[in-house]
Structures are given as structure tokens and as C-alpha cells.
């Protein structure tokens, strides 16, 4: 079954989010867009929080979050329990975010990479699988940190 995709952006990521929304919809993905919904200046933590909560509360949800650099979205999304947000910028980081880190959110900098590069990174992420084994142990250690430090 295809994952449900949660999209989020600030104003800087808005246009790329819209392009990716159309592209993923054409591929048959179910999409939930939590905003923003225009190029008017807004604050990325507001949308990172909304999107990350949606991802964390779903069984088979993945998030694609966009801002100028991807960095702010990534920092904010990782504050939500259960979120493993990764900043990706090409095919190899897209693939590794899934295979090694079992990321459930990927963040992309709309001012950093082109639309074509973003599509390649997302395609690589969606078409890779978590490799488990030693990576399972490492991801479990991340979850153990979360258990110790988050409410
Ligand atoms: C907005 O100007 C910019 O700071 C934001 O999109 C993002 O890059 C933050 O990390």
C-alpha cells in the first residue's frame, strides 16, 4: 500500500511544495497538505509542527517539508516525538535517509536545489527501503534518547 504523504512548507518552500504535490498526486499518492497556502511570509515552525504531528499520528505516513534551506523545517520537525526528519538534497541523501535512518520526514531547501533535483531526491527516498540490521540498532538508540528526554 502506498504511503500517505503529508506536505508542509513556509513561504520560501510554497512553490516547490505545489509542484511536488501535483507530481505525487499524478503518481497516485494520497496527499494531505497542512500549508502554508501562499507566498505570504510566515514562520516555518508553525507548519513543521502541524505536519510532523500528522506524520507521527499516522500509521503509514511520510512527510515532505519545504522551506528556504530545509534546515528550519528539519530542526522543528525533530522536536515532535516519533519524528525522524532528514535534510536531503540529492538522490544519495534521499536513498540513505530511508535505508539507514528510516526517516519519516524529509526536508528540502527550495532555495538550495532545483525542482528536478528535488524530484530525484524524493523519488530515491520513496523507492528505497529501510535496511534494518545494524541500522535498526542505531535507530533504536535514537528512540531511546527520545524516551529519556522527551515528555
Ligand atoms: C525564510 O526566509 C527562511 O529562513 C526559511 O525558509 C528557512 O530557510 C529556514 O530554515
mmCIF file of C-alpha atoms and ligand atoms in Angstrom:
data_model
loop_
_atom_site.group_PDB
_atom_site.id
_atom_site.type_symbol
_atom_site.label_atom_id
_atom_site.label_comp_id
_atom_site.label_asym_id
_atom_site.label_seq_id
_atom_site.Cartn_x
_atom_site.Cartn_y
_atom_site.Cartn_z
ATOM 1 C CA UNK A 1 0.000 0.000 0.000
ATOM 2 C CA UNK A 2 1.301 3.462 -0.904
ATOM 3 C CA UNK A 3 2.151 5.721 1.997
ATOM 4 C CA UNK A 4 0.067 8.810 2.728
ATOM 5 C CA UNK A 5 2.166 11.909 2.137
ATOM 6 C CA UNK A 6 1.962 14.916 4.426
ATOM 7 C CA UNK A 7 3.191 18.137 2.825
ATOM 8 C CA UNK A 8 4.222 21.286 4.656
ATOM 9 C CA UNK A 9 6.095 24.438 3.772
ATOM 10 C CA UNK A 10 6.699 28.043 4.651
ATOM 11 C CA UNK A 11 6.527 30.845 2.067
ATOM 12 C CA UNK A 12 10.007 30.023 0.734
ATOM 13 C CA UNK A 13 9.045 26.404 0.100
ATOM 14 C CA UNK A 14 5.494 27.067 -1.070
ATOM 15 C CA UNK A 15 6.075 26.947 -4.837
ATOM 16 C CA UNK A 16 8.169 23.782 -4.675
ATOM 17 C CA UNK A 17 5.542 22.174 -2.414
ATOM 18 C CA UNK A 18 2.861 22.897 -5.021
ATOM 19 C CA UNK A 19 4.945 21.344 -7.811
ATOM 20 C CA UNK A 20 5.671 18.246 -5.721
ATOM 21 C CA UNK A 21 2.009 17.980 -4.687
ATOM 22 C CA UNK A 22 0.913 17.827 -8.345
ATOM 23 C CA UNK A 23 3.694 15.373 -9.221
ATOM 24 C CA UNK A 24 2.925 12.987 -6.349
ATOM 25 C CA UNK A 25 -0.834 13.205 -6.936
ATOM 26 C CA UNK A 26 -0.260 12.161 -10.559
ATOM 27 C CA UNK A 27 1.607 9.125 -9.224
ATOM 28 C CA UNK A 28 -1.406 8.088 -7.163
ATOM 29 C CA UNK A 29 -0.208 9.128 -3.719
ATOM 30 C CA UNK A 30 -2.756 10.282 -1.157
ATOM 31 C CA UNK A 31 -1.737 13.749 -0.020
ATOM 32 C CA UNK A 32 -2.551 15.913 2.973
ATOM 33 C CA UNK A 33 -1.262 19.467 2.683
ATOM 34 C CA UNK A 34 -1.083 21.295 6.026
ATOM 35 C CA UNK A 35 0.052 24.594 4.460
ATOM 36 C CA UNK A 36 1.182 27.221 4.038
ATOM 37 C CA UNK A 37 -1.104 28.167 1.176
ATOM 38 C CA UNK A 38 0.513 31.288 -0.317
ATOM 39 C CA UNK A 39 3.851 33.049 -0.766
ATOM 40 C CA UNK A 40 2.997 35.475 2.029
ATOM 41 C CA UNK A 41 5.714 35.467 4.687
ATOM 42 C CA UNK A 42 5.066 33.019 7.513
ATOM 43 C CA UNK A 43 7.004 31.045 10.134
ATOM 44 C CA UNK A 44 8.267 27.571 9.280
ATOM 45 C CA UNK A 45 7.943 26.129 12.840
ATOM 46 C CA UNK A 46 4.150 26.529 12.647
ATOM 47 C CA UNK A 47 3.920 24.275 9.583
ATOM 48 C CA UNK A 48 6.674 21.899 10.660
ATOM 49 C CA UNK A 49 4.726 21.280 13.872
ATOM 50 C CA UNK A 50 1.394 20.705 12.083
ATOM 51 C CA UNK A 51 2.956 18.400 9.511
ATOM 52 C CA UNK A 52 5.060 16.462 11.989
ATOM 53 C CA UNK A 53 2.072 15.816 14.258
ATOM 54 C CA UNK A 54 0.181 14.408 11.252
ATOM 55 C CA UNK A 55 3.092 12.132 10.396
ATOM 56 C CA UNK A 56 3.578 10.987 13.994
ATOM 57 C CA UNK A 57 -0.128 10.222 14.431
ATOM 58 C CA UNK A 58 -0.479 8.189 11.231
ATOM 59 C CA UNK A 59 0.444 4.533 10.740
ATOM 60 C CA UNK A 60 1.920 4.761 7.275
ATOM 61 C CA UNK A 61 2.570 8.469 6.860
ATOM 62 C CA UNK A 62 5.598 10.191 5.396
ATOM 63 C CA UNK A 63 6.285 13.923 5.364
ATOM 64 C CA UNK A 64 7.861 16.150 2.741
ATOM 65 C CA UNK A 65 8.581 19.546 4.224
ATOM 66 C CA UNK A 66 9.943 22.546 2.312
ATOM 67 C CA UNK A 67 11.480 25.839 3.381
ATOM 68 C CA UNK A 68 14.298 28.017 2.050
ATOM 69 C CA UNK A 69 17.115 25.744 3.168
ATOM 70 C CA UNK A 70 15.173 22.785 4.604
ATOM 71 C CA UNK A 71 17.100 23.337 7.818
ATOM 72 C CA UNK A 72 14.478 25.136 9.883
ATOM 73 C CA UNK A 73 11.777 22.628 8.951
ATOM 74 C CA UNK A 74 14.112 19.787 9.889
ATOM 75 C CA UNK A 75 15.081 21.230 13.273
ATOM 76 C CA UNK A 76 11.455 21.956 14.169
ATOM 77 C CA UNK A 77 10.029 18.626 12.937
ATOM 78 C CA UNK A 78 12.558 16.694 15.007
ATOM 79 C CA UNK A 79 11.075 18.227 18.179
ATOM 80 C CA UNK A 80 7.991 16.045 17.735
ATOM 81 C CA UNK A 81 8.162 12.616 19.348
ATOM 82 C CA UNK A 82 8.377 9.823 16.797
ATOM 83 C CA UNK A 83 9.743 12.021 14.027
ATOM 84 C CA UNK A 84 12.976 11.224 12.250
ATOM 85 C CA UNK A 85 13.375 14.192 9.923
ATOM 86 C CA UNK A 86 16.266 14.260 7.466
ATOM 87 C CA UNK A 87 17.574 17.070 5.298
ATOM 88 C CA UNK A 88 18.044 15.721 1.776
ATOM 89 C CA UNK A 89 19.399 17.375 -1.345
ATOM 90 C CA UNK A 90 20.057 14.672 -3.954
ATOM 91 C CA UNK A 91 19.478 11.008 -4.833
ATOM 92 C CA UNK A 92 22.103 9.639 -2.489
ATOM 93 C CA UNK A 93 20.880 11.527 0.579
ATOM 94 C CA UNK A 94 17.275 10.658 -0.341
ATOM 95 C CA UNK A 95 18.176 6.962 -0.532
ATOM 96 C CA UNK A 96 20.297 6.964 2.646
ATOM 97 C CA UNK A 97 17.629 8.799 4.655
ATOM 98 C CA UNK A 98 15.369 5.772 4.073
ATOM 99 C CA UNK A 99 17.889 2.920 4.011
ATOM 100 C CA UNK A 100 19.975 3.978 7.014
ATOM 101 C CA UNK A 101 17.881 6.381 9.093
ATOM 102 C CA UNK A 102 14.337 5.158 8.399
ATOM 103 C CA UNK A 103 13.375 8.825 8.138
ATOM 104 C CA UNK A 104 9.653 9.503 8.190
ATOM 105 C CA UNK A 105 10.048 13.147 7.204
ATOM 106 C CA UNK A 106 12.379 14.592 4.609
ATOM 107 C CA UNK A 107 13.112 18.269 4.368
ATOM 108 C CA UNK A 108 14.220 20.080 1.240
ATOM 109 C CA UNK A 109 15.635 23.549 0.666
ATOM 110 C CA UNK A 110 13.735 25.208 -2.154
ATOM 111 C CA UNK A 111 16.425 27.912 -2.374
ATOM 112 C CA UNK A 112 19.181 25.294 -2.447
ATOM 113 C CA UNK A 113 18.202 22.737 -5.086
ATOM 114 C CA UNK A 114 16.219 22.796 -8.338
ATOM 115 C CA UNK A 115 12.798 21.262 -8.896
ATOM 116 C CA UNK A 116 14.388 18.417 -10.880
ATOM 117 C CA UNK A 117 16.927 17.713 -8.115
ATOM 118 C CA UNK A 118 14.123 17.756 -5.531
ATOM 119 C CA UNK A 119 12.106 15.245 -7.585
ATOM 120 C CA UNK A 120 15.139 12.972 -7.923
ATOM 121 C CA UNK A 121 15.797 13.103 -4.163
ATOM 122 C CA UNK A 122 12.140 12.389 -3.344
ATOM 123 C CA UNK A 123 11.928 9.586 -5.909
ATOM 124 C CA UNK A 124 15.033 7.952 -4.428
ATOM 125 C CA UNK A 125 13.573 8.233 -0.922
ATOM 126 C CA UNK A 126 10.176 6.801 -1.884
ATOM 127 C CA UNK A 127 11.670 3.932 -3.823
ATOM 128 C CA UNK A 128 14.126 2.795 -1.147
ATOM 129 C CA UNK A 129 13.514 0.567 1.874
ATOM 130 C CA UNK A 130 14.898 0.657 5.398
ATOM 131 C CA UNK A 131 17.768 -1.838 5.516
ATOM 132 C CA UNK A 132 17.328 -2.837 9.179
ATOM 133 C CA UNK A 133 20.087 -4.873 10.870
ATOM 134 C CA UNK A 134 22.819 -2.562 12.200
ATOM 135 C CA UNK A 135 20.696 0.440 11.180
ATOM 136 C CA UNK A 136 17.808 -0.922 13.267
ATOM 137 C CA UNK A 137 20.075 -0.874 16.327
ATOM 138 C CA UNK A 138 21.124 2.714 15.639
ATOM 139 C CA UNK A 139 17.584 3.963 15.056
ATOM 140 C CA UNK A 140 16.548 2.186 18.293
ATOM 141 C CA UNK A 141 19.272 4.177 20.066
ATOM 142 C CA UNK A 142 17.790 7.402 18.694
ATOM 143 C CA UNK A 143 14.386 6.312 20.045
ATOM 144 C CA UNK A 144 15.977 5.560 23.419
ATOM 145 C CA UNK A 145 17.327 9.125 23.569
ATOM 146 C CA UNK A 146 13.819 10.356 22.776
ATOM 147 C CA UNK A 147 12.325 8.224 25.577
ATOM 148 C CA UNK A 148 14.851 9.635 28.065
ATOM 149 C CA UNK A 149 14.470 13.267 27.086
ATOM 150 C CA UNK A 150 11.003 13.933 25.649
ATOM 151 C CA UNK A 151 7.764 14.135 27.583
HETATM 152 C C1 LIG B 1 12.831 32.098 5.347
HETATM 153 O O1 LIG B 1 13.434 33.272 4.905
HETATM 154 C C2 LIG B 1 13.892 31.052 5.685
HETATM 155 O O2 LIG B 1 14.587 31.453 6.819
HETATM 156 C C3 LIG B 1 13.256 29.694 5.883
HETATM 157 O O3 LIG B 1 12.552 29.357 4.740
HETATM 158 C C4 LIG B 1 14.197 28.532 6.133
HETATM 159 O O4 LIG B 1 15.232 28.508 5.205
HETATM 160 C C5 LIG B 1 14.651 28.355 7.498
HETATM 161 O O5 LIG B 1 15.404 27.421 7.827
#
